[in-house]
CSV table of C-alpha atoms (C1' of nucleotides) in Angstrom, one decimal:
chain,number,residue,atom,x,y,z
A,136,MET,CA,32.5,39.4,38.0
A,137,PRO,CA,34.5,40.7,35.3
A,138,ASN,CA,36.8,37.7,35.4
A,139,ARG,CA,39.7,37.7,33.0
A,140,ALA,CA,43.1,37.3,34.4
A,141,ILE,CA,44.7,40.3,35.8
A,142,PRO,CA,48.3,40.5,34.7
A,143,ASP,CA,50.9,40.5,37.6
A,144,ALA,CA,52.3,44.1,36.8
A,145,THR,CA,48.9,45.3,37.3
A,146,VAL,CA,48.1,43.3,40.6
A,147,ALA,CA,51.1,44.8,42.0
A,148,ARG,CA,50.4,48.4,40.9
A,149,LEU,CA,46.7,48.2,42.5
A,150,PRO,CA,48.0,49.0,46.1
A,151,VAL,CA,49.4,52.2,44.7
A,152,TYR,CA,46.5,53.4,43.0
A,153,LEU,CA,44.4,52.1,46.3
A,154,ARG,CA,46.6,54.5,48.4
A,155,ALA,CA,46.3,57.6,45.9
A,156,LEU,CA,42.5,57.1,45.9
A,157,LEU,CA,42.5,56.9,49.6
A,158,GLU,CA,44.3,60.5,50.0
A,159,LEU,CA,41.9,61.9,47.1
A,160,ALA,CA,38.8,60.3,49.3
A,161,GLU,CA,40.0,62.3,52.4
A,162,GLY,CA,40.6,65.3,50.6
A,163,GLY,CA,36.8,65.1,49.1
A,164,GLU,CA,37.6,64.4,45.6
A,165,MET,CA,34.4,63.1,44.1
A,166,THR,CA,36.1,61.9,40.7
A,167,VAL,CA,39.5,61.6,39.3
A,168,SER,CA,40.8,61.3,36.1
A,169,SER,CA,43.4,58.9,34.9
A,170,GLU,CA,46.0,61.6,34.4
A,171,ASP,CA,45.3,62.8,38.1
A,172,LEU,CA,45.6,59.3,39.3
A,173,ALA,CA,48.8,58.3,37.4
A,174,ASN,CA,50.5,61.6,38.2
A,175,LEU,CA,49.7,60.6,42.2
A,176,ALA,CA,50.8,56.9,41.4
A,177,GLY,CA,54.0,57.9,39.6
A,178,VAL,CA,53.3,56.3,36.7
A,179,ASN,CA,51.7,57.1,33.1
A,180,ALA,CA,48.0,57.8,32.1
A,181,ALA,CA,47.9,55.2,29.5
A,182,LYS,CA,48.8,52.6,32.3
A,183,VAL,CA,46.5,53.5,34.6
A,184,ARG,CA,43.1,53.5,32.1
A,185,LYS,CA,45.1,50.1,30.7
A,186,ASP,CA,45.3,48.7,34.4
A,187,LEU,CA,41.8,49.7,35.4
A,188,SER,CA,40.1,48.2,32.5
A,189,TYR,CA,41.3,44.8,33.6
A,190,LEU,CA,39.0,45.3,36.3
A,191,GLY,CA,35.8,46.5,34.3
A,192,SER,CA,34.5,49.6,32.7
A,193,TYR,CA,34.6,51.8,35.9
A,194,GLY,CA,35.2,55.2,34.5
A,195,THR,CA,32.9,57.6,32.8
A,196,ARG,CA,34.3,59.3,29.5
A,197,GLY,CA,34.3,62.9,29.6
A,198,VAL,CA,34.3,62.6,33.5
A,199,GLY,CA,37.0,60.5,35.2
A,200,TYR,CA,36.4,57.7,37.6
A,201,ASP,CA,34.3,57.9,40.9
A,202,VAL,CA,36.7,57.7,43.6
A,203,GLU,CA,34.6,55.8,46.1
A,204,TYR,CA,33.3,53.3,43.8
A,205,LEU,CA,37.0,52.8,42.3
A,206,LEU,CA,38.2,52.5,45.9
A,207,TYR,CA,35.7,49.8,46.9
A,208,GLN,CA,36.3,47.8,43.7
A,209,ILE,CA,40.2,47.6,44.0
A,210,THR,CA,39.6,47.2,47.5
A,211,ARG,CA,37.4,43.9,46.3
A,212,GLU,CA,40.0,42.7,43.8
A,213,LEU,CA,42.7,42.8,46.2
A,214,GLY,CA,40.5,40.6,48.5
A,215,LEU,CA,40.7,43.5,51.3
A,216,THR,CA,37.1,43.3,52.0
A,217,GLN,CA,38.2,40.6,54.3
A,218,ASP,CA,40.3,40.6,57.4
A,219,TRP,CA,43.2,38.3,57.2
A,220,HIS,CA,44.8,36.8,60.3
A,221,THR,CA,48.8,37.2,60.1
A,222,ALA,CA,51.6,35.5,62.1
A,223,ILE,CA,55.2,37.0,62.4
A,224,VAL,CA,57.9,34.4,63.6
A,225,GLY,CA,61.3,36.1,64.5
A,226,ILE,CA,60.7,38.7,66.9
A,227,GLY,CA,64.3,40.7,66.8
A,228,ASN,CA,64.3,44.3,65.5
A,229,LEU,CA,62.5,43.7,62.1
A,230,GLY,CA,59.8,41.2,63.6
A,231,ARG,CA,59.1,43.9,66.2
A,232,ALA,CA,59.0,47.0,63.7
A,233,LEU,CA,56.7,44.8,61.6
A,234,ALA,CA,54.4,43.8,64.7
A,235,SER,CA,54.1,47.5,65.3
A,236,TYR,CA,53.6,48.5,61.7
A,237,LYS,CA,50.3,50.5,61.2
A,238,GLY,CA,50.2,50.1,57.3
A,239,PHE,CA,49.1,46.5,57.9
A,240,SER,CA,46.0,46.9,60.2
A,241,GLU,CA,45.0,49.7,58.1
A,242,ARG,CA,44.9,47.7,55.1
A,243,GLY,CA,42.9,44.9,57.4
A,244,PHE,CA,45.8,42.4,58.0
A,245,ARG,CA,45.4,41.3,61.4
A,246,ILE,CA,48.6,40.1,63.3
A,247,ALA,CA,47.4,37.4,65.2
A,248,ALA,CA,50.3,35.8,66.9
A,249,LEU,CA,54.0,36.1,67.4
A,250,PHE,CA,56.4,33.6,67.3
A,251,ASP,CA,60.2,32.9,68.4
A,252,VAL,CA,62.6,30.0,69.7
A,253,ASP,CA,64.6,32.1,72.1
A,254,GLU,CA,63.5,31.6,75.8
A,255,LYS,CA,64.2,35.1,76.6
A,256,VAL,CA,61.8,36.7,74.0
A,257,ILE,CA,58.9,34.3,74.9
A,258,GLY,CA,56.5,35.5,77.1
A,259,GLU,CA,57.6,39.2,76.4
A,260,GLU,CA,54.5,41.4,74.9
A,261,VAL,CA,55.2,43.0,71.9
A,262,GLY,CA,52.7,45.3,70.3
A,263,GLY,CA,49.8,43.9,72.7
A,264,LEU,CA,50.7,40.5,72.1
A,265,ILE,CA,52.4,37.6,74.0
A,266,VAL,CA,55.3,35.8,72.0
A,267,ARG,CA,54.9,32.4,72.0
A,268,HIS,CA,57.3,29.3,71.4
A,269,LEU,CA,57.4,28.2,67.4
A,270,ASP,CA,56.2,24.6,68.9
A,271,GLU,CA,52.9,26.2,69.3
A,272,LEU,CA,52.6,27.1,65.7
A,273,LYS,CA,50.2,24.4,64.3
A,274,ASP,CA,47.7,24.5,67.3
A,275,ILE,CA,47.6,28.4,67.0
A,276,VAL,CA,47.6,28.7,63.2
A,277,THR,CA,44.2,26.2,63.2
A,278,ASP,CA,42.9,27.9,66.3
A,279,ASP,CA,43.2,31.9,64.9
A,280,ARG,CA,42.7,30.8,61.4
A,281,ILE,CA,45.8,32.1,60.5
A,282,ALA,CA,46.2,32.7,56.6
A,283,ILE,CA,49.7,34.5,56.2
A,284,GLY,CA,53.1,33.7,57.7
A,285,ILE,CA,55.7,36.5,57.9
A,286,VAL,CA,59.2,35.3,58.5
A,287,ALA,CA,61.4,37.6,59.8
A,288,THR,CA,64.2,35.1,61.2
A,289,PRO,CA,67.7,35.2,60.4
A,290,PRO,CA,68.3,33.5,57.1
A,291,GLN,CA,69.4,30.2,58.2
A,292,ASN,CA,66.2,29.7,59.8
A,293,ALA,CA,64.2,30.8,57.3
A,294,GLN,CA,63.5,27.9,55.4
A,295,GLU,CA,63.0,25.4,58.5
A,296,VAL,CA,60.5,28.1,59.5
A,297,ALA,CA,58.7,28.3,56.1
A,298,GLU,CA,58.4,24.3,56.2
A,299,ARG,CA,56.9,24.6,59.6
A,300,LEU,CA,54.6,27.3,58.5
A,301,VAL,CA,53.5,25.1,55.2
A,302,ASP,CA,52.9,22.3,57.6
A,303,ALA,CA,51.0,24.1,59.8
A,304,GLY,CA,48.7,24.7,57.0
A,305,VAL,CA,49.6,28.5,55.9
A,306,LYS,CA,49.1,28.8,52.3
A,307,SER,CA,50.8,32.4,51.9
A,308,ILE,CA,54.4,33.1,53.1
A,309,LEU,CA,55.9,37.0,53.1
A,310,ASN,CA,59.6,36.3,53.3
A,311,PHE,CA,61.5,39.0,55.0
A,312,ALA,CA,64.8,37.0,55.9
A,313,PRO,CA,67.6,37.4,53.3
A,314,ALA,CA,67.1,34.0,52.4
A,315,VAL,CA,65.2,32.0,49.1
A,316,VAL,CA,62.9,29.7,50.7
A,317,ASN,CA,61.4,26.6,48.5
A,318,VAL,CA,58.0,25.2,49.4
A,319,ALA,CA,55.3,23.6,47.8
A,320,PRO,CA,54.4,25.3,44.4
A,321,ASP,CA,50.7,25.8,45.7
A,322,VAL,CA,52.0,27.8,48.4
A,323,ASN,CA,52.2,31.6,47.7
A,324,VAL,CA,55.6,33.3,48.8
A,325,ARG,CA,56.6,36.7,48.3
A,326,LYS,CA,60.0,37.9,49.5
A,327,VAL,CA,61.0,41.5,50.5
A,328,ASP,CA,64.8,42.0,50.9
A,329,LEU,CA,65.8,45.3,52.3
A,330,SER,CA,69.6,44.9,51.1
A,331,ILE,CA,68.7,44.0,47.6
A,332,GLU,CA,67.2,47.0,46.8
A,333,LEU,CA,70.2,49.0,48.2
A,334,GLN,CA,72.4,46.8,46.2
A,335,ILE,CA,70.3,48.0,43.0
A,336,LEU,CA,71.0,51.6,44.0
A,337,SER,CA,74.4,50.9,44.5
A,338,PHE,CA,74.7,49.6,40.8
A,339,HIS,CA,73.2,52.8,39.5
A,340,LEU,CA,75.1,55.0,41.6
A,341,GLN,CA,78.3,53.5,40.5
A,342,ARG,CA,77.4,53.8,36.7
A,343,THR,CA,76.7,57.5,37.4
A,344,GLN,CA,80.2,58.1,39.0
A,345,ALA,CA,81.8,55.9,36.3
A,346,ILE,CA,79.9,58.0,33.5
A,347,ALA,CA,81.0,61.3,35.6
A,348,SER,CA,84.8,60.3,36.0
A,349,ALA,CA,84.9,59.2,32.3
A,350,ARG,CA,83.6,62.8,31.4
A,351,GLU,CA,85.8,64.4,33.6
A,352,ALA,CA,89.0,62.4,32.2
A,353,ASN,CA,87.7,63.6,28.9
A,354,ARG,CA,87.4,67.1,29.7
A,355,GLN,CA,91.0,67.0,31.1
A,356,LEU,CA,92.4,65.6,27.7
A,357,GLY,CA,90.7,68.8,26.4
A,358,GLY,CA,88.1,66.1,24.3
B,34,MET,CA,85.2,46.2,30.8
B,35,PRO,CA,82.1,44.4,29.0
B,36,ASN,CA,79.6,47.2,29.0
B,37,ARG,CA,76.6,46.4,26.8
B,38,ALA,CA,73.8,47.7,29.0
B,39,ILE,CA,72.5,45.1,31.8
B,40,PRO,CA,68.7,44.7,31.6
B,41,ASP,CA,66.9,45.8,34.8
B,42,ALA,CA,65.6,42.5,35.7
B,43,THR,CA,69.2,41.0,35.6
B,44,VAL,CA,70.5,43.9,37.7
B,45,ALA,CA,67.6,43.1,40.1
B,46,ARG,CA,68.6,39.1,40.4
B,47,LEU,CA,72.3,39.8,40.9
B,48,PRO,CA,72.1,40.4,44.4
B,49,VAL,CA,70.3,37.0,44.6
B,50,TYR,CA,73.2,35.1,43.0
B,51,LEU,CA,75.7,37.1,45.1
B,52,ARG,CA,73.8,35.5,48.3
B,53,ALA,CA,74.0,31.9,46.7
B,54,LEU,CA,77.4,32.2,45.9
B,55,LEU,CA,78.5,33.5,49.3
B,56,GLU,CA,77.2,30.5,50.6
B,57,LEU,CA,78.6,28.1,48.3
B,58,ALA,CA,82.1,30.0,49.0
B,59,GLU,CA,81.7,29.3,52.6
B,60,GLY,CA,80.7,25.7,52.0
B,61,GLY,CA,84.2,25.5,50.3
B,62,GLU,CA,82.8,25.0,46.6
B,63,MET,CA,85.3,25.6,44.1
B,64,THR,CA,82.9,25.9,41.0
B,65,VAL,CA,79.3,25.8,40.5
B,66,SER,CA,76.9,24.9,37.3
B,67,SER,CA,74.0,27.3,35.9
B,68,GLU,CA,71.4,24.4,37.2
B,69,ASP,CA,73.0,24.3,40.7
B,70,LEU,CA,73.1,28.0,41.1
B,71,ALA,CA,69.8,28.4,39.7
B,72,ASN,CA,68.3,25.9,42.0
B,73,LEU,CA,70.1,28.0,45.0
B,74,ALA,CA,68.5,31.6,43.5
B,75,GLY,CA,65.1,29.7,42.8
B,76,VAL,CA,65.3,30.6,39.2
B,77,ASN,CA,65.6,28.3,35.9
B,78,ALA,CA,69.2,27.8,34.8
B,79,ALA,CA,68.6,29.3,31.3
B,80,LYS,CA,67.8,32.6,33.3
B,81,VAL,CA,71.0,32.2,35.0
B,82,ARG,CA,73.5,31.7,32.3
B,83,LYS,CA,71.7,34.7,30.0
B,84,ASP,CA,72.0,36.9,33.3
B,85,LEU,CA,75.8,36.0,33.5
B,86,SER,CA,76.3,36.5,30.1
B,87,TYR,CA,75.8,40.0,30.5
B,88,LEU,CA,78.9,40.3,32.9
B,89,GLY,CA,81.2,38.8,30.4
B,90,SER,CA,81.8,35.1,29.6
B,91,TYR,CA,82.9,33.8,33.0
B,92,GLY,CA,82.1,30.4,33.0
B,93,THR,CA,83.9,27.6,31.5
B,94,ARG,CA,81.9,25.1,29.3
B,95,GLY,CA,81.6,21.5,30.8
B,96,VAL,CA,83.0,22.7,34.1
B,97,GLY,CA,80.7,25.9,35.3
B,98,TYR,CA,81.9,28.6,36.9
B,99,ASP,CA,84.4,29.6,39.3
B,100,VAL,CA,83.0,30.8,42.8
B,101,GLU,CA,85.4,33.2,43.9
B,102,TYR,CA,85.9,34.9,40.4
B,103,LEU,CA,82.3,35.1,40.0
B,104,LEU,CA,81.6,36.3,43.4
B,105,TYR,CA,84.1,39.1,42.5
B,106,GLN,CA,82.6,39.9,39.3
B,107,ILE,CA,79.3,40.2,40.7
B,108,THR,CA,80.4,42.6,43.5
B,109,ARG,CA,82.2,44.7,41.0
B,110,GLU,CA,79.3,45.3,38.7
B,111,LEU,CA,76.8,46.2,41.8
B,112,GLY,CA,79.5,48.4,42.9
B,113,LEU,CA,80.1,47.0,46.1
B,114,THR,CA,83.9,47.1,45.8
B,115,GLN,CA,83.5,50.6,47.7
B,116,ASP,CA,81.9,51.3,50.5
B,117,TRP,CA,78.8,53.6,50.5
B,118,HIS,CA,77.7,56.0,53.2
B,119,THR,CA,74.0,56.1,54.0
B,120,ALA,CA,71.6,58.3,56.2
B,121,ILE,CA,68.5,57.0,57.6
B,122,VAL,CA,65.9,59.6,58.3
B,123,GLY,CA,62.9,59.1,60.7
B,124,ILE,CA,63.9,56.9,63.6
B,125,GLY,CA,60.6,55.1,64.6
B,126,ASN,CA,60.4,51.5,64.8
B,127,LEU,CA,61.4,50.7,61.1
B,128,GLY,CA,64.1,53.2,61.3
B,129,ARG,CA,65.4,51.4,64.0
B,130,ALA,CA,65.1,48.1,62.5
B,131,LEU,CA,66.9,49.2,59.6
B,132,ALA,CA,69.7,51.2,61.8
B,133,SER,CA,70.5,47.7,63.2
B,134,TYR,CA,70.1,45.7,60.4
B,135,LYS,CA,73.3,43.9,59.7
B,136,GLY,CA,72.5,42.7,56.1
B,137,PHE,CA,73.7,46.4,55.1
B,138,SER,CA,76.9,46.4,56.9
B,139,GLU,CA,77.4,43.1,55.3
B,140,ARG,CA,77.4,44.5,51.8
B,141,GLY,CA,79.4,47.7,52.3
B,142,PHE,CA,76.8,50.0,53.4
B,143,ARG,CA,77.7,52.1,56.4
B,144,ILE,CA,75.1,53.5,58.1
B,145,ALA,CA,76.8,57.0,58.7
B,146,ALA,CA,74.0,59.3,60.2
B,147,LEU,CA,70.6,59.3,61.8
B,148,PHE,CA,68.1,61.9,61.5
B,149,ASP,CA,64.7,62.7,62.9
B,150,VAL,CA,62.7,66.0,64.1
B,151,ASP,CA,61.2,64.7,67.3
B,152,GLU,CA,63.0,66.0,70.4
B,153,LYS,CA,62.4,63.1,72.3
B,154,VAL,CA,64.4,61.2,69.7
B,155,ILE,CA,67.3,63.3,68.9
B,156,GLY,CA,70.3,62.8,70.9
B,157,GLU,CA,69.5,59.1,71.7
B,158,GLU,CA,71.6,56.5,70.8
B,159,VAL,CA,70.6,53.9,68.3
B,160,GLY,CA,72.7,51.3,66.8
B,161,GLY,CA,75.9,53.3,68.2
B,162,LEU,CA,75.0,56.5,66.4
B,163,ILE,CA,73.6,59.6,67.9
B,164,VAL,CA,70.2,61.0,66.2
B,165,ARG,CA,70.5,64.3,64.9
B,166,HIS,CA,67.9,66.9,64.1
B,167,LEU,CA,67.0,66.9,60.3
B,168,ASP,CA,68.1,70.4,60.1
B,169,GLU,CA,71.7,69.1,60.3
B,170,LEU,CA,71.1,67.0,57.2
B,171,LYS,CA,72.8,69.2,55.0
B,172,ASP,CA,76.2,69.7,56.9
B,173,ILE,CA,76.5,65.8,57.7
B,174,VAL,CA,75.8,64.8,54.2
B,175,THR,CA,78.5,66.9,52.8
B,176,ASP,CA,80.9,66.1,55.8
B,177,ASP,CA,80.3,62.2,55.6
B,178,ARG,CA,80.0,62.1,52.0
B,179,ILE,CA,76.6,60.5,52.2
B,180,ALA,CA,75.5,58.9,49.3
B,181,ILE,CA,72.4,57.2,49.9
B,182,GLY,CA,69.2,58.7,51.8
B,183,ILE,CA,66.7,56.0,53.5
B,184,VAL,CA,63.5,57.5,54.2
B,185,ALA,CA,61.5,55.6,56.8
B,186,THR,CA,59.4,58.4,58.1
B,187,PRO,CA,55.4,58.6,58.3
B,188,PRO,CA,53.9,59.0,54.7
B,189,GLN,CA,53.1,62.5,55.1
B,190,ASN,CA,56.6,63.7,55.5
B,191,ALA,CA,58.1,61.5,53.0
B,192,GLN,CA,58.2,64.0,50.1
B,193,GLU,CA,59.5,66.9,52.3
B,194,VAL,CA,62.2,64.6,53.4
B,195,ALA,CA,63.1,63.4,50.1
B,196,GLU,CA,63.4,66.9,48.6
B,197,ARG,CA,65.7,68.0,51.7
B,198,LEU,CA,67.8,65.0,51.0
B,199,VAL,CA,68.1,65.7,47.0
B,200,ASP,CA,69.0,69.8,48.1
B,201,ALA,CA,71.4,68.1,50.8
B,202,GLY,CA,73.1,66.5,47.3
B,203,VAL,CA,71.8,62.9,47.8
B,204,LYS,CA,71.8,61.1,44.4
B,205,SER,CA,70.0,58.1,45.4
B,206,ILE,CA,66.8,57.6,47.6
B,207,LEU,CA,65.5,54.2,49.4
B,208,ASN,CA,61.9,55.1,50.4
B,209,PHE,CA,60.4,52.7,53.0
B,210,ALA,CA,57.5,55.1,53.6
B,211,PRO,CA,54.2,54.2,52.4
B,212,ALA,CA,54.0,57.1,49.9
B,213,VAL,CA,55.3,58.1,46.4
B,214,VAL,CA,57.7,60.7,46.2
B,215,ASN,CA,58.3,62.6,43.4
B,216,VAL,CA,62.0,64.2,42.9
B,217,ALA,CA,64.3,65.5,39.9
B,218,PRO,CA,64.8,62.7,37.0
B,219,ASP,CA,68.4,62.4,37.9
B,220,VAL,CA,67.9,61.2,41.3
B,221,ASN,CA,67.6,57.3,41.9
B,222,VAL,CA,64.4,56.3,43.9
B,223,ARG,CA,63.7,52.9,45.0
B,224,LYS,CA,60.6,52.0,46.8
B,225,VAL,CA,60.0,49.1,49.4
B,226,ASP,CA,56.7,49.0,50.7
B,227,LEU,CA,55.9,46.6,52.9
B,228,SER,CA,52.4,46.3,52.7
B,229,ILE,CA,52.1,46.2,49.1
B,230,GLU,CA,53.5,43.1,48.9
B,231,LEU,CA,50.7,41.6,51.9
B,232,GLN,CA,48.1,43.1,49.7
B,233,ILE,CA,49.6,41.2,46.6
B,234,LEU,CA,49.4,37.7,48.8
B,235,SER,CA,45.9,39.1,49.8
B,236,PHE,CA,45.1,38.8,46.0
B,237,HIS,CA,46.2,35.2,45.6
B,238,LEU,CA,44.9,34.0,48.7
B,239,GLN,CA,41.4,35.3,47.7
B,240,ARG,CA,41.5,34.2,44.1
B,241,THR,CA,42.4,30.7,45.6
B,242,GLN,CA,39.6,31.0,48.1
B,243,ALA,CA,36.8,31.8,45.3
B,244,ILE,CA,38.0,28.9,43.2
B,245,ALA,CA,37.9,26.7,46.2
B,246,SER,CA,34.4,27.9,47.0
B,247,ALA,CA,33.4,27.4,43.2
B,248,ARG,CA,34.4,23.9,43.2
B,249,GLU,CA,32.8,23.1,46.5
B,250,ALA,CA,29.2,24.7,45.3
B,251,ASN,CA,29.8,22.6,42.0
B,252,ARG,CA,30.2,19.5,44.2
B,253,GLN,CA,27.2,20.0,46.1
B,254,LEU,CA,25.3,20.3,43.0
B,255,GLY,CA,26.8,17.0,41.9
B,256,GLY,CA,28.4,18.3,38.9
C,234,DT,C1',27.2,70.6,20.2
C,235,DA,C1',31.9,71.3,21.9
C,236,DG,C1',35.1,69.8,25.0
C,237,DA,C1',37.0,66.0,28.0
C,238,DT,C1',38.2,61.6,29.0
C,239,DT,C1',37.5,56.6,29.0
C,240,DG,C1',38.5,52.0,26.8
C,241,DT,C1',40.8,49.6,23.3
C,242,DT,C1',43.6,48.6,19.6
C,243,DA,C1',47.9,48.0,17.7
C,244,DA,C1',52.8,48.5,17.5
C,245,DT,C1',56.8,48.4,20.1
C,246,DC,C1',59.6,47.0,23.8
C,247,DG,C1',61.8,44.0,26.9
C,248,DA,C1',62.0,39.5,29.4
C,249,DT,C1',61.6,34.5,29.2
C,250,DT,C1',62.7,30.0,27.9
C,251,DA,C1',64.3,26.2,24.9
C,252,DA,C1',67.3,24.4,22.1
C,253,DC,C1',71.8,23.8,20.6
C,254,DA,C1',76.4,24.5,18.5
C,255,DA,C1',80.6,25.6,20.5
C,256,DT,C1',83.8,24.0,23.4
C,257,DC,C1',86.1,22.6,27.8
D,298,DT,C1',87.0,10.8,22.6
D,299,DA,C1',82.8,11.0,25.6
D,300,DG,C1',80.5,13.7,28.7
D,301,DA,C1',79.1,18.0,30.5
D,302,DT,C1',78.0,22.4,30.5
D,303,DT,C1',78.3,27.1,28.4
D,304,DG,C1',77.1,31.1,25.6
D,305,DT,C1',74.1,32.3,22.2
D,306,DT,C1',70.2,32.3,19.0
D,307,DA,C1',65.4,32.9,17.9
D,308,DA,C1',60.9,31.7,19.3
D,309,DT,C1',57.6,33.3,22.3
D,310,DC,C1',55.4,35.6,26.0
D,311,DG,C1',54.2,39.4,28.6
D,312,DA,C1',54.2,44.7,29.6
D,313,DT,C1',54.3,49.2,28.1
D,314,DT,C1',52.6,53.0,25.5
D,315,DA,C1',50.7,56.1,21.7
D,316,DA,C1',46.9,57.1,19.4
D,317,DC,C1',42.3,57.5,18.5
D,318,DA,C1',37.4,56.4,18.0
D,319,DA,C1',33.6,56.1,21.4
D,320,DT,C1',31.0,58.4,24.2
D,321,DC,C1',29.8,61.0,28.4
DNA sequence: TAGATTGTTAATCGATTAACAATC
DNA sequence: TAGATTGTTAATCGATTAACAATC
């Protein structure tokens, strides 16, 4: 096992390479160069080679990387050779979208349970699953060996839900609620915030606009 | 204007501080220390002070930061003092969730138009807006001064949709499709990939599991 | 052998953090 | 003045990148 630690930045790019390799495999490509893979992934070739070198020496000089072999190595490195069971808490608009999101099942993530506390939602069928009351969380997490909890509640409830997930034995949380949750340090929490990305876009837009106005003002002054 | 360049890593945290400050303001807090703000944002105090120092010297030694004043400065820095018009392309599950996502309007993002190419979806009302055909994109972008395009299509269509958005004059794209899009370098593209985050969680879970098994094996060998 | 491409080195760049002087 | 807390420095750490020897 090639087991030096893999940098976080590299781990974050492995899923991107994985997707590109799946496309290449579908297209019947047998090998790929770091140059071509870089173009597909939207990064540069040096980064691809450096990243892949952390997994081991899986390329062939003068030839490139074997698509299927690299695909397998990345899949294995990311832990995607096994199926992970997940539960979604909070079955609003976002929870529903996530429950039927194909990208999850395609990658071996199985949504095994849905939870809410709203009586109007409990019992409803969403994406082939019946929505359960949050009070059933602990039992179902144990019975269904749920490893990952997905928080899709309003921000006010995110902290409590995260705590209940941890209490139920979940060791990984994906947090879609626009709120920071604090749990024990051995629990892995990752956050996806839809509006943060928009705010970063706004920052850059405003910059561009400010530069454009300055240029315009300058032009009018005959600068 | 305090206009040294602000590091990307800092810009990415400003929305997190913003949310924490909004909470503090609601709770009636007048000032906040870097220590307390750090706890709310899930980072450390030195980082908060460093980040805020890029905006200017808005704190008071011995006292902390004025909540309302800092709120305003961050809002301004992020370009959130103006409303940005956005359009969502691809009105499937995710597009619908985004169309009714409150976090956008709360931050001054106005969803001004929805687009799809599926005749079954066009004409439908979603979140108070009628879904238009993608062919109307250019006219509507111009008329409604749409600055940000949100791509929520299947991956195969993401590149074409991105190109059409750029062609229509959009300078910022938020890409939710699980695909890399390549456009002109002056267009700002940000990517949110729901399944990438899950894959990173999987990586860490598998690591934890591997360590646990190794320890167990070691124990059984009487190590 | 000649051409292509990897894997690795080393330089560079950017981000994080602790520490503390400045100052309210 | 004494206590609290900022703003900034400087050390450290991690990520990126170009360059090229190794090697298919």
